[in-house]
Amino acid sequence: MATKLKAVDAVTIGVGWTGGIIAAELTKAGYHVVGLERGEYRNTDPDFEVPQIHDELAYAVRHKFMQDPAQDTYTFRNDARETALPIRYLSGFLPGTGLGGAGVHWNGQTWRFLPWDFETRSATIKRYGEAKLNGATSQDWGITYAELEPYFDKFEYMAGIAGKAGNIKGSIHPGGNPFEGPRSREYPNPPMKTSYAGMLTKEAAKKLGYHPFPQPSANVTRPYTNPDGAKFGACVYCGYCERFACEMFAKSSPQLAVLPVAMKTGRYELRTFCNVTRINLDSTGKRAVSVTYVDAQGREFEQPAEMIFLTSFILNNVRTLLVSNIGTRYDPQTGEGVVGRNYTYQMNTGGTYFFNKKVFNTFMGSGAMGVAIDEFNGDNFDHTNHDFIGGAYILVSTTGARPIQYHPVPPGTPHWGAQWKKQVVRYYNRAIGINASGGVQAYRHNYLDLDPTYRDAYGLPLLRITFDWGPHELNQSQFMATILRKIGHAMNADIVAVSPRTGHYNSTIYQSTHNIGGAIMGTDPKTSAVNKYLQSWDVHNLFVLGASAFPQNSGYNPTGTLCALAYWNTEHVIKRYIKNPGPMA
C-alpha cells in the first residue's frame, strides 16, 4: 500500500537538464517543485574530484555513470518479424543515471537545429515533391525555428555556451557557421582553442571551398556567471569529458547552471533513489493526479501534484506513458496511434586520417573542441540528384586520446599481436578521426512498444525497440563517405580510411546515445502525442519534455534543442497554463 504524501505544485520525473530547467523556472516563479531522480545524488564537490574522476576503466569502460542493464534495460530487434531480446550489456547507446543525467557526462556539443529540421516534411514536399520522402513518416514539429530562437538564446546564456556566431539577425559573420538559423546575438563565451588537427581540417576545408567554424561547446572557455548568478570555471583541456564529470566546474551541467538556482529558492525538494513506476489519472482519465514511486528501501509512495513533468531519458519517457496507459499506442500495421511512433536514432559515418610525419598530441583536448563544416547538413545543399533527404555536419574533434579505448590503426592491421602493437605505437599520435553526424528519418516500421515477454524487478514490461536503417540513412552515409575522403586527401593524409554504414543497425556497436521520438510533438493529436507546448493531448496537466518530442532526428546533437524546448514550455506553463488550466491551443 503506497504512502500518500502532501500535494505539491509540480513534480518532475527525472532530474537532468529538462528536469533541472523546470525546477529552476517554476521555483523562481514561486511554485513548490519535487524532483524525483532514480539515481544517486552527486555534485562537483566532492564527487568529481581528481584523480578518481579520471578513471577511464571505471567511467568509460565500465560505465559508472550509466544505466545498469542488470536492473533496467530494453529489448531490441531490427524488424517486427523478429523476436526482441534483452540488451544485457548497454553498448550501442548509453543512457545515464543519477542526478544531472547525461548532462553530467556528456561531451558538451551544443547545437541549434536548423530551420529546415523543424519543417522537414513540408519543406521537402515544397522543394522536391512528396515522392522525395520515399516512405519516410517524418513530419513538421508544429513549431518553427523563429519561434524557438529566443529560448535557444536563453539556454545558451544560462549554460555559458562557447562559440562563434555565423548569422546574427540575418547578417553573416566570418568565422561562424553561415548555414545556421539567425540568432539574436553572439555566444556568451568565445570559442574553444583550435588544435593542430583542427587547424589542418580548417585549411583543407577552405581549400575545398567550405566554411569551417569552431564547434559550439558547453566546455566553458573562461570564468562565467550566468544570468541567475550561477558560477562556472574554465576548461583546462584535460581530455576527460565524454563519460566523465568535470572537476573544474567548467562543463555546463544541471548541477552548475540550474539546480543551485532552484535550491536557493527554498521551494525545491530533491529526492534521489526514487524509481517512478506509473503516473496516476483521475476517474475521467483526462487529468493526472499523482505519481507512484519506490524508494531505495523498497517503500512505495504516492506523490500528488497539480502538474507532472516527464523529464527522463526518451526511452524511459515513452515507457512511463505506455505503462500508465496514457495516449493511444502506436500500431505499425495500421500506422495509427501516437505513443511509440517515429522512433529514430543518429547516422554516423566515420573515418580516420593517418599521417607518417605529423604529430597531433591528441591526448590534450575536450569534449567539444573541434572544427566543423555544415555544407552537407539538413537541406543546405540541393538534393535533387541525391536519393536521400537530410544530411550531416562534419566534425574533426580532439576529445582526448585516452589510452584504453583509443588505438587507431590503418586498415588491414591484425586485431591483436605484435603487428597490432607496432601500429598502435606508430599511429597513436599520428591519426585524426573525422565524423559525419547525420540525421535519421522516421519510418512506419521503426517504433517503441512494451515487450510482451520480459519484465523488470517491479513486474513492469520492458520497453521494446524495433529499429533499422532506412534508405535515406544508408544512401546518406555513402554520400558523406565521399566527402570525408575528399577532405582527407585535401589534408594530404598518407592513409585515408572511411567506413560508410551498410546493412542493418547493430545495437552492440556504440554510435551515439541520441535516441529520438516516441512521444512526438505536433499540431494533430492523430499524429502526435503532445502539442507544440509539450502538453499531452490526452492529459492536460502532463508535460513530456526531452528528445522524445522530436518527430525525427537532425544531424546535430539534441541537447541544445531539447533545453530550448524546456524553456519554451515553462514560459507557457507559467504565463498561460497555471492561470487557466486546460489544453493550450
Coordinates of C-alpha atoms in Angstrom, one line a residue:
M1 CA 0.0 0.0 0.0
A2 CA 1.6 3.3 -1.1
T3 CA 2.0 6.1 1.5
K4 CA 0.3 9.2 0.2
L5 CA 2.3 12.4 0.6
K6 CA 1.3 16.0 0.7
A7 CA 0.4 17.5 -2.6
V8 CA 2.8 20.0 -4.4
D9 CA 2.5 22.3 -7.3
A10 CA 4.7 20.2 -9.6
V11 CA 6.8 17.0 -9.8
T12 CA 9.4 16.1 -12.3
I13 CA 10.2 12.5 -13.2
G14 CA 13.9 12.7 -13.8
V15 CA 16.4 15.4 -12.8
G16 CA 18.7 16.0 -15.8
W17 CA 18.7 19.1 -18.0
T18 CA 15.0 19.3 -18.6
G19 CA 14.0 18.4 -15.0
G20 CA 16.6 21.0 -13.7
I21 CA 15.2 23.8 -16.0
I22 CA 11.7 23.1 -14.9
A23 CA 12.7 23.2 -11.3
A24 CA 14.6 26.5 -11.7
E25 CA 11.9 28.3 -13.6
L26 CA 8.9 27.2 -11.6
T27 CA 10.6 27.8 -8.2
K28 CA 11.7 31.2 -9.3
A29 CA 8.1 31.9 -10.1
G30 CA 7.0 30.9 -6.6
Y31 CA 5.9 27.3 -7.1
H32 CA 6.8 24.2 -5.0
V33 CA 8.5 21.5 -7.1
V34 CA 9.6 18.0 -6.1
G35 CA 12.3 16.3 -8.3
L36 CA 12.3 12.5 -8.4
E37 CA 15.6 11.0 -9.6
R38 CA 16.1 7.3 -9.8
G39 CA 19.9 7.5 -9.3
E40 CA 22.2 8.8 -6.7
Y41 CA 23.0 12.4 -5.6
R42 CA 26.2 13.7 -6.9
N43 CA 27.9 17.1 -7.2
T44 CA 31.2 18.6 -8.4
D45 CA 32.5 18.8 -4.8
P46 CA 33.3 16.2 -3.6
D47 CA 32.0 13.6 -6.1
F48 CA 34.0 14.7 -9.2
E49 CA 37.4 15.2 -7.5
V50 CA 40.6 14.1 -9.2
P51 CA 42.3 11.7 -9.6
Q52 CA 39.4 9.3 -9.3
I53 CA 37.2 11.1 -11.8
H54 CA 39.8 10.4 -14.5
D55 CA 39.5 6.6 -14.1
E56 CA 39.0 5.5 -17.7
L57 CA 38.3 1.9 -16.7
A58 CA 35.5 2.9 -14.2
Y59 CA 33.7 5.5 -16.2
A60 CA 34.5 5.0 -19.9
V61 CA 34.7 1.2 -20.0
R62 CA 32.5 0.0 -17.0
H63 CA 30.0 2.9 -17.4
K64 CA 29.9 4.0 -13.8
F65 CA 27.5 6.9 -14.7
M66 CA 25.3 4.9 -17.0
Q67 CA 22.1 2.9 -16.5
D68 CA 22.8 -0.6 -15.2
P69 CA 21.2 -3.1 -17.6
A70 CA 21.1 -5.7 -14.8
Q71 CA 18.4 -3.5 -13.1
D72 CA 16.8 -1.7 -16.1
T73 CA 17.2 -2.5 -19.8
Y74 CA 15.4 -2.7 -23.1
T75 CA 14.7 -5.4 -25.7
F76 CA 15.7 -4.9 -29.3
R77 CA 15.0 -6.2 -32.7
N78 CA 15.6 -4.9 -36.3
D79 CA 12.3 -5.9 -37.6
A80 CA 8.8 -6.8 -36.3
R81 CA 9.2 -10.3 -37.7
E82 CA 12.0 -11.0 -35.2
T83 CA 11.8 -11.8 -31.5
A84 CA 13.2 -9.0 -29.5
L85 CA 15.8 -10.0 -26.9
P86 CA 17.0 -8.1 -23.8
I87 CA 20.1 -5.9 -24.1
R88 CA 22.3 -7.4 -21.4
Y89 CA 25.2 -5.0 -21.9
L90 CA 24.5 -1.5 -23.0
S91 CA 26.9 -0.6 -25.7
G92 CA 25.0 0.7 -28.7
F93 CA 23.8 3.7 -26.7
L94 CA 24.4 4.6 -23.0
P95 CA 21.6 6.2 -21.0
G96 CA 22.8 8.0 -17.9
T97 CA 21.5 7.7 -14.4
G98 CA 22.0 9.8 -11.3
L99 CA 21.5 13.5 -10.6
G100 CA 22.1 15.6 -13.7
G101 CA 21.6 12.6 -16.0
A102 CA 23.6 12.8 -19.2
G103 CA 24.2 16.5 -18.5
V104 CA 27.0 15.3 -16.2
H105 CA 28.9 13.0 -18.5
W106 CA 28.1 14.5 -22.0
N107 CA 30.8 15.9 -24.3
G108 CA 29.2 19.3 -24.3
Q109 CA 28.5 19.6 -28.1
T110 CA 25.7 22.2 -28.2
W111 CA 23.8 22.9 -31.4
R112 CA 20.7 24.6 -32.5
F113 CA 18.7 22.6 -35.0
L114 CA 18.4 24.2 -38.5
P115 CA 15.2 25.9 -39.5
W116 CA 14.7 23.0 -42.1
D117 CA 14.8 20.5 -39.3
F118 CA 11.5 21.8 -37.8
E119 CA 9.7 21.7 -41.1
T120 CA 11.2 18.6 -42.7
R121 CA 8.1 17.3 -44.3
S122 CA 6.5 20.4 -45.7
A123 CA 9.9 21.9 -46.8
T124 CA 10.8 18.7 -48.6
I125 CA 7.5 18.4 -50.4
K126 CA 7.6 22.1 -51.3
R127 CA 11.1 21.9 -52.8
Y128 CA 11.2 18.3 -54.3
G129 CA 7.7 16.9 -54.2
E130 CA 6.2 14.2 -51.9
A131 CA 7.9 11.3 -53.7
K132 CA 11.2 12.5 -52.3
L133 CA 10.1 11.3 -48.8
N134 CA 10.4 7.7 -50.2
G135 CA 8.3 6.2 -47.4
A136 CA 9.5 8.3 -44.6
T137 CA 6.9 9.3 -42.0
S138 CA 9.0 12.4 -40.9
Q139 CA 6.8 15.4 -40.1
D140 CA 6.8 19.0 -39.1
W141 CA 7.2 19.8 -35.4
G142 CA 4.4 22.4 -35.1
I143 CA 6.9 25.0 -34.0
T144 CA 9.4 26.9 -36.1
Y145 CA 13.0 27.9 -35.6
A146 CA 11.9 31.5 -35.4
E147 CA 9.5 30.8 -32.5
L148 CA 12.2 28.8 -30.6
E149 CA 15.1 31.2 -31.2
P150 CA 14.6 33.3 -28.0
Y151 CA 14.7 30.1 -26.0
F152 CA 17.9 28.8 -27.7
D153 CA 19.4 32.2 -26.7
K154 CA 18.2 31.8 -23.1
F155 CA 19.6 28.3 -22.7
E156 CA 23.0 29.3 -24.2
Y157 CA 23.3 32.2 -21.8
M158 CA 22.2 30.1 -18.8
A159 CA 24.7 27.3 -19.8
G160 CA 27.6 29.6 -20.8
I161 CA 28.0 28.1 -24.2
A162 CA 31.2 28.9 -26.1
G163 CA 31.2 29.5 -29.8
K164 CA 31.3 31.9 -32.7
A165 CA 28.1 33.2 -34.3
G166 CA 27.8 32.9 -38.1
N167 CA 24.4 34.5 -38.5
I168 CA 23.2 37.4 -36.3
K169 CA 19.8 38.7 -37.2
G170 CA 20.4 37.7 -40.9
S171 CA 23.8 39.2 -41.1
I172 CA 26.5 36.6 -41.9
H173 CA 29.6 36.9 -39.8
P174 CA 33.0 35.4 -40.9
G175 CA 34.4 32.6 -38.8
G176 CA 31.0 31.3 -37.7
N177 CA 28.5 28.9 -39.3
P178 CA 26.9 30.7 -42.3
F179 CA 24.2 28.0 -42.5
E180 CA 22.8 28.4 -39.0
G181 CA 19.4 30.0 -38.4
P182 CA 19.5 33.7 -37.5
R183 CA 20.4 34.2 -33.9
S184 CA 19.7 37.3 -31.6
R185 CA 23.3 37.9 -30.5
E186 CA 26.8 36.4 -30.2
Y187 CA 27.5 33.4 -27.9
P188 CA 28.1 34.4 -24.3
N189 CA 31.7 33.0 -24.3
P190 CA 34.4 32.9 -27.0
P191 CA 35.0 29.6 -28.8
M192 CA 37.4 26.9 -27.7
K193 CA 41.0 26.8 -28.8
T194 CA 41.8 25.1 -32.1
S195 CA 44.0 22.0 -32.0
Y196 CA 46.6 21.2 -34.7
A197 CA 44.3 18.6 -36.1
G198 CA 41.6 21.3 -36.2
M199 CA 43.9 23.7 -38.0
L200 CA 44.7 21.1 -40.7
T201 CA 40.9 20.5 -41.1
K202 CA 40.2 24.2 -41.4
E203 CA 42.9 24.7 -44.1
A204 CA 41.7 21.7 -46.1
A205 CA 38.0 22.7 -45.8
K206 CA 38.8 26.2 -47.1
K207 CA 40.8 24.7 -49.9
L208 CA 37.7 22.8 -51.0
G209 CA 35.5 25.9 -50.8
Y210 CA 33.8 25.0 -47.5
H211 CA 33.2 27.2 -44.5
P212 CA 34.8 25.7 -41.3
F213 CA 33.9 27.0 -37.9
P214 CA 34.6 26.2 -34.2
Q215 CA 32.2 23.7 -32.7
P216 CA 29.7 25.2 -30.2
S217 CA 30.7 24.0 -26.8
A218 CA 29.4 23.7 -23.2
N219 CA 33.0 23.3 -22.1
V220 CA 33.1 26.9 -20.9
T221 CA 36.2 28.8 -22.0
R222 CA 36.5 31.4 -19.3
P223 CA 35.1 32.0 -15.8
Y224 CA 31.5 32.8 -16.3
T225 CA 28.4 33.9 -14.2
N226 CA 25.1 33.2 -15.8
P227 CA 22.0 35.5 -15.6
D228 CA 20.8 33.7 -12.5
G229 CA 24.1 34.1 -10.7
A230 CA 25.4 30.5 -11.2
K231 CA 29.2 30.5 -11.5
F232 CA 31.3 28.4 -13.9
G233 CA 35.1 27.7 -14.1
A234 CA 37.2 27.5 -17.3
C235 CA 38.1 24.4 -19.3
V236 CA 41.7 23.1 -18.9
Y237 CA 41.5 20.7 -21.9
C238 CA 42.3 17.6 -19.8
G239 CA 40.6 15.3 -22.3
Y240 CA 38.2 13.7 -19.8
C241 CA 34.7 14.8 -20.9
E242 CA 32.7 12.2 -22.6
R243 CA 31.5 9.6 -20.0
F244 CA 33.2 11.7 -17.2
A245 CA 32.2 14.5 -15.0
C246 CA 34.2 17.8 -14.8
E247 CA 36.2 18.6 -11.7
M248 CA 36.8 22.2 -12.9
F249 CA 33.2 23.4 -12.7
A250 CA 33.8 24.1 -16.5
K251 CA 31.5 21.7 -18.3
S252 CA 28.0 23.1 -18.1
S253 CA 25.6 20.7 -16.3
P254 CA 22.3 20.9 -14.4
Q255 CA 24.5 20.9 -11.2
L256 CA 26.1 24.1 -12.3
A257 CA 23.5 26.1 -14.2
V258 CA 20.0 25.4 -12.9
L259 CA 19.8 23.2 -9.8
P260 CA 21.6 25.6 -7.5
V261 CA 19.1 28.3 -8.6
A262 CA 16.2 26.1 -7.7
M263 CA 17.7 25.0 -4.4
K264 CA 18.3 28.6 -3.4
T265 CA 14.6 29.5 -3.6
G266 CA 13.7 27.1 -0.7
R267 CA 10.9 25.7 -2.9
Y268 CA 12.7 22.8 -4.4
E269 CA 12.8 19.3 -2.9
L270 CA 15.1 16.7 -4.5
R271 CA 14.6 13.0 -3.8
T272 CA 17.2 10.6 -5.1
F273 CA 17.0 6.8 -5.5
C274 CA 13.3 7.2 -6.3
N275 CA 12.1 5.0 -9.2
V276 CA 8.8 6.1 -10.6
T277 CA 6.6 3.2 -11.7
R278 CA 3.5 5.0 -13.0
I279 CA 1.5 8.2 -13.4
N280 CA -1.9 8.0 -11.9
L281 CA -5.0 9.5 -13.5
D282 CA -8.4 10.6 -12.1
S283 CA -11.6 8.8 -12.9
T284 CA -12.0 10.7 -16.2
G285 CA -8.6 9.7 -17.4
K286 CA -8.1 13.3 -18.6
R287 CA -6.1 14.6 -15.6
A288 CA -3.0 13.3 -13.8
V289 CA -3.3 13.4 -10.0
S290 CA -0.1 11.8 -8.8
V291 CA 2.9 9.6 -9.5
T292 CA 3.8 6.4 -7.7
Y293 CA 7.4 5.6 -6.9
V294 CA 9.5 3.2 -5.0
D295 CA 12.4 4.4 -2.8
A296 CA 15.8 2.8 -2.1
Q297 CA 14.3 0.8 0.8
G298 CA 11.6 -0.6 -1.4
R299 CA 8.9 1.6 0.1
E300 CA 6.1 2.7 -2.2
F301 CA 4.9 6.3 -2.2
E302 CA 2.3 8.4 -4.0
Q303 CA 3.2 12.0 -4.7
P304 CA 0.2 14.1 -5.7
A305 CA 0.9 17.2 -7.8
E306 CA -1.1 19.8 -9.8
M307 CA 1.3 19.4 -12.7
I308 CA 3.5 16.5 -13.7
F309 CA 6.6 16.9 -16.0
L310 CA 8.0 13.7 -17.5
T311 CA 11.7 14.6 -17.9
S312 CA 13.6 11.4 -18.0
F313 CA 15.6 9.8 -20.9
I314 CA 13.5 9.5 -24.0
L315 CA 13.1 5.7 -23.8
N316 CA 12.0 5.9 -20.2
N317 CA 9.6 8.8 -21.0
V318 CA 7.8 6.6 -23.6
R319 CA 7.8 3.5 -21.3
T320 CA 6.2 5.5 -18.5
L321 CA 3.5 6.7 -20.8
L322 CA 2.8 3.2 -22.0
V323 CA 2.7 1.5 -18.6
S324 CA 0.5 4.3 -17.3
N325 CA -1.9 3.9 -20.3
I326 CA -1.6 7.5 -21.4
G327 CA -2.2 8.2 -25.0
T328 CA -3.0 5.9 -27.9
R329 CA -0.4 3.2 -28.5
Y330 CA 1.2 3.2 -32.0
D331 CA 0.2 0.3 -34.2
P332 CA 2.7 -0.2 -37.1
Q333 CA 0.3 -2.3 -39.0
T334 CA -2.3 0.5 -39.4
G335 CA 0.1 3.4 -38.9
E336 CA -2.4 4.8 -36.3
G337 CA -1.7 5.7 -32.7
V338 CA 1.0 8.1 -31.3
V339 CA 2.8 6.7 -28.3
G340 CA 5.9 4.9 -29.6
R341 CA 5.6 6.5 -33.1
N342 CA 8.6 7.9 -35.1
Y343 CA 11.4 6.4 -33.1
T344 CA 14.7 7.5 -34.7
Y345 CA 18.4 7.5 -34.0
Q346 CA 21.7 9.0 -35.4
M347 CA 23.6 8.1 -38.5
N348 CA 27.3 8.4 -38.0
T349 CA 29.8 7.9 -40.9
G350 CA 33.3 7.8 -39.6
G351 CA 36.8 7.9 -40.9
T352 CA 40.5 8.2 -39.8
Y353 CA 43.3 10.0 -41.5
F354 CA 46.8 8.6 -40.8
F355 CA 50.0 10.6 -41.2
N356 CA 53.6 9.4 -41.2
K357 CA 55.3 12.7 -40.3
K358 CA 52.7 14.8 -38.4
V359 CA 52.3 14.6 -34.6
F360 CA 49.0 15.8 -33.1
N361 CA 49.2 15.4 -29.3
T362 CA 45.5 14.4 -29.3
F363 CA 45.6 13.4 -25.6
M364 CA 45.0 17.2 -24.9
G365 CA 41.5 18.2 -25.7
S366 CA 37.9 18.5 -24.5
G367 CA 34.6 17.0 -25.3
A368 CA 33.5 19.7 -27.7
M369 CA 36.8 21.0 -29.0
G370 CA 36.6 20.7 -32.8
V371 CA 36.2 22.2 -36.3
A372 CA 33.1 21.6 -38.2
I373 CA 31.5 22.3 -41.6
D374 CA 27.8 22.4 -42.3
E375 CA 27.6 22.4 -46.2
F376 CA 26.1 19.0 -46.2
N377 CA 23.7 19.1 -43.3
G378 CA 19.9 19.4 -43.4
D379 CA 18.8 20.9 -46.7
N380 CA 21.9 23.1 -47.0
F381 CA 22.6 21.6 -50.4
D382 CA 20.4 20.6 -53.4
H383 CA 19.2 17.1 -53.0
T384 CA 17.6 16.9 -56.4
N385 CA 20.1 14.4 -57.8
H386 CA 20.5 12.5 -54.5
D387 CA 18.5 9.6 -53.3
F388 CA 18.0 10.8 -49.7
I389 CA 16.9 13.9 -47.7
G390 CA 18.7 15.5 -44.8
G391 CA 22.4 15.2 -44.3
A392 CA 25.2 15.5 -41.7
Y393 CA 27.5 18.0 -40.2
I394 CA 31.2 17.0 -40.5
L395 CA 33.5 17.3 -37.5
V396 CA 37.1 16.8 -36.5
S397 CA 37.2 16.9 -32.8
T398 CA 40.1 16.5 -30.3
T399 CA 38.4 14.9 -27.2
G400 CA 41.4 13.4 -25.6
A401 CA 43.1 10.2 -26.7
R402 CA 42.6 8.1 -23.6
P403 CA 44.9 5.0 -23.5
I404 CA 42.4 2.2 -23.1
Q405 CA 39.9 3.0 -25.8
Y406 CA 42.0 4.9 -28.3
H407 CA 44.2 2.9 -30.6
P408 CA 43.8 3.9 -34.3
V409 CA 45.4 1.5 -36.8
P410 CA 45.3 1.5 -40.6
P411 CA 43.0 -0.9 -42.5
G412 CA 44.5 -4.4 -42.8
T413 CA 46.2 -4.3 -39.4
P414 CA 45.7 -7.6 -37.4
H415 CA 43.3 -7.2 -34.5
W416 CA 46.0 -8.4 -32.0
G417 CA 49.6 -9.4 -31.7
A418 CA 53.0 -7.8 -32.4
Q419 CA 52.0 -6.1 -35.6
W420 CA 48.9 -4.5 -34.0
K421 CA 51.1 -3.2 -31.1
K422 CA 53.6 -1.8 -33.5
Q423 CA 50.9 0.1 -35.5
V424 CA 49.3 1.4 -32.3
V425 CA 52.6 2.8 -31.2
R426 CA 53.2 4.4 -34.6
Y427 CA 49.8 6.0 -35.1
Y428 CA 48.5 6.7 -31.6
N429 CA 49.8 10.3 -32.0
R430 CA 49.6 10.5 -35.8
A431 CA 46.0 10.0 -36.6
I432 CA 42.9 12.2 -36.9
G433 CA 39.4 11.0 -36.5
I434 CA 36.6 12.6 -38.6
N435 CA 32.8 12.0 -38.3
A436 CA 29.7 12.9 -40.3
S437 CA 26.9 13.1 -37.8
G438 CA 23.8 12.6 -39.8
G439 CA 20.0 12.9 -39.4
V440 CA 17.7 9.9 -39.4
Q441 CA 14.2 10.0 -40.9
A442 CA 11.2 8.3 -39.3
Y443 CA 9.6 5.2 -40.9
R444 CA 6.4 3.3 -40.1
H445 CA 8.3 0.2 -39.2
N446 CA 10.6 1.9 -36.6
Y447 CA 8.8 2.3 -33.2
L448 CA 8.7 1.7 -29.5
D449 CA 6.3 -0.5 -27.5
L450 CA 6.1 -2.8 -24.5
D451 CA 7.7 -6.2 -24.7
P452 CA 5.2 -9.0 -24.2
T453 CA 7.6 -11.3 -22.5
Y454 CA 10.3 -9.5 -20.4
R455 CA 9.7 -7.6 -17.3
D456 CA 11.7 -5.6 -14.8
A457 CA 12.2 -6.0 -11.0
Y458 CA 8.8 -4.2 -10.4
G459 CA 6.9 -6.6 -12.7
L460 CA 6.6 -3.9 -15.4
P461 CA 7.2 -4.8 -19.1
L462 CA 10.5 -3.7 -20.6
L463 CA 10.4 -1.2 -23.5
R464 CA 10.9 -2.9 -26.8
I465 CA 12.8 -1.1 -29.6
T466 CA 12.2 -2.0 -33.2
F467 CA 14.6 -0.2 -35.5
D468 CA 16.7 -0.4 -38.6
W469 CA 18.2 1.9 -41.1
G470 CA 16.1 3.1 -43.9
P471 CA 17.0 4.1 -47.5
H472 CA 17.7 7.8 -46.6
E473 CA 20.3 6.9 -44.0
L474 CA 22.2 4.3 -46.0
N475 CA 22.3 6.5 -49.1
Q476 CA 23.3 9.5 -47.0
S477 CA 26.2 7.5 -45.4
Q478 CA 27.6 6.6 -48.8
F479 CA 27.4 10.2 -49.9
M480 CA 29.1 11.5 -46.8
A481 CA 31.9 9.0 -47.1
T482 CA 32.8 10.6 -50.5
I483 CA 33.1 14.0 -48.8
L484 CA 35.2 12.6 -45.9
R485 CA 37.6 11.0 -48.4
K486 CA 37.8 14.3 -50.3
I487 CA 38.7 16.2 -47.0
G488 CA 41.4 13.6 -46.1
H489 CA 43.1 13.9 -49.5
A490 CA 43.0 17.7 -49.2
M491 CA 44.8 17.3 -45.9
N492 CA 47.5 15.2 -47.7
A493 CA 46.9 12.3 -45.3
D494 CA 49.1 9.3 -46.1
I495 CA 46.2 6.9 -45.5
V496 CA 42.5 7.9 -45.7
A497 CA 40.3 5.2 -44.2
V498 CA 36.5 5.9 -44.3
S499 CA 33.7 3.4 -43.4
P500 CA 30.2 4.2 -44.6
R501 CA 27.3 2.3 -42.9
T502 CA 25.9 -0.7 -44.6
G503 CA 23.5 -3.5 -43.7
H504 CA 21.4 -3.5 -40.6
Y505 CA 21.7 -1.3 -37.5
N506 CA 23.8 -3.1 -34.9
S507 CA 22.8 -2.5 -31.3
T508 CA 26.1 -3.8 -29.9
I509 CA 28.3 -1.1 -31.5
Y510 CA 28.3 2.4 -30.0
Q511 CA 27.3 5.1 -32.4
S512 CA 25.6 7.7 -30.2
T513 CA 23.1 8.0 -27.3
H514 CA 20.9 10.2 -29.4
N515 CA 17.7 8.2 -29.3
I516 CA 14.8 10.3 -30.6
G517 CA 11.0 10.3 -30.7
G518 CA 8.2 8.0 -29.4
A519 CA 6.2 10.9 -27.8
I520 CA 6.5 13.4 -30.6
M521 CA 5.1 16.9 -30.8
G522 CA 2.8 18.3 -33.5
T523 CA -0.4 20.1 -34.3
D524 CA -2.6 17.0 -34.8
P525 CA -3.5 14.6 -31.9
K526 CA -3.8 11.8 -34.5
T527 CA -0.1 12.0 -35.4
S528 CA 1.5 13.4 -32.2
A529 CA 1.5 12.6 -28.5
V530 CA 2.0 16.2 -27.3
N531 CA 1.1 19.6 -28.7
K532 CA 3.6 22.3 -29.6
Y533 CA 3.9 23.2 -25.9
L534 CA 4.9 19.7 -25.0
Q535 CA 1.5 19.2 -23.3
S536 CA -0.2 15.8 -23.6
W537 CA -3.2 15.9 -25.9
D538 CA -4.9 13.4 -23.6
V539 CA -3.9 14.6 -20.1
H540 CA -3.7 18.4 -20.0
N541 CA -1.6 18.7 -16.8
L542 CA 1.1 16.3 -18.0
F543 CA 4.0 17.7 -20.0
V544 CA 6.5 15.4 -21.7
L545 CA 9.9 17.0 -22.3
G546 CA 13.1 15.9 -24.0
A547 CA 14.1 14.4 -27.3
S548 CA 11.1 12.1 -27.1
A549 CA 9.2 15.0 -28.6
F550 CA 11.3 15.2 -31.8
P551 CA 9.4 13.8 -34.9
Q552 CA 12.7 12.8 -36.5
N553 CA 16.4 13.4 -35.9
S554 CA 18.6 16.2 -37.1
G555 CA 22.3 15.7 -37.9
Y556 CA 23.0 17.6 -34.7
N557 CA 23.3 16.5 -31.0
P558 CA 19.9 17.1 -29.4
T559 CA 20.8 18.8 -26.1
G560 CA 20.6 22.4 -27.1
T561 CA 17.2 21.9 -28.8
L562 CA 15.6 19.9 -26.0
C563 CA 16.7 22.5 -23.5
A564 CA 15.4 25.4 -25.6
L565 CA 12.0 23.5 -25.7
A566 CA 12.1 23.2 -21.9
Y567 CA 12.4 27.0 -21.6
W568 CA 9.6 27.4 -24.2
N569 CA 7.4 25.0 -22.2
T570 CA 8.0 26.6 -18.8
E571 CA 7.2 30.1 -20.1
H572 CA 3.9 29.0 -21.5
V573 CA 3.1 27.0 -18.4
I574 CA 3.8 29.9 -16.1
K575 CA 2.2 32.6 -18.2
R576 CA -0.8 30.7 -19.6
Y577 CA -1.4 27.2 -18.2
I578 CA -1.3 27.9 -14.5
K579 CA -3.6 30.9 -14.9
N580 CA -6.1 28.9 -16.9
P581 CA -5.5 25.1 -16.6
G582 CA -6.6 23.1 -19.6
P583 CA -5.4 22.4 -23.1
M584 CA -3.3 25.1 -24.6
A585 CA -4.3 25.9 -28.2

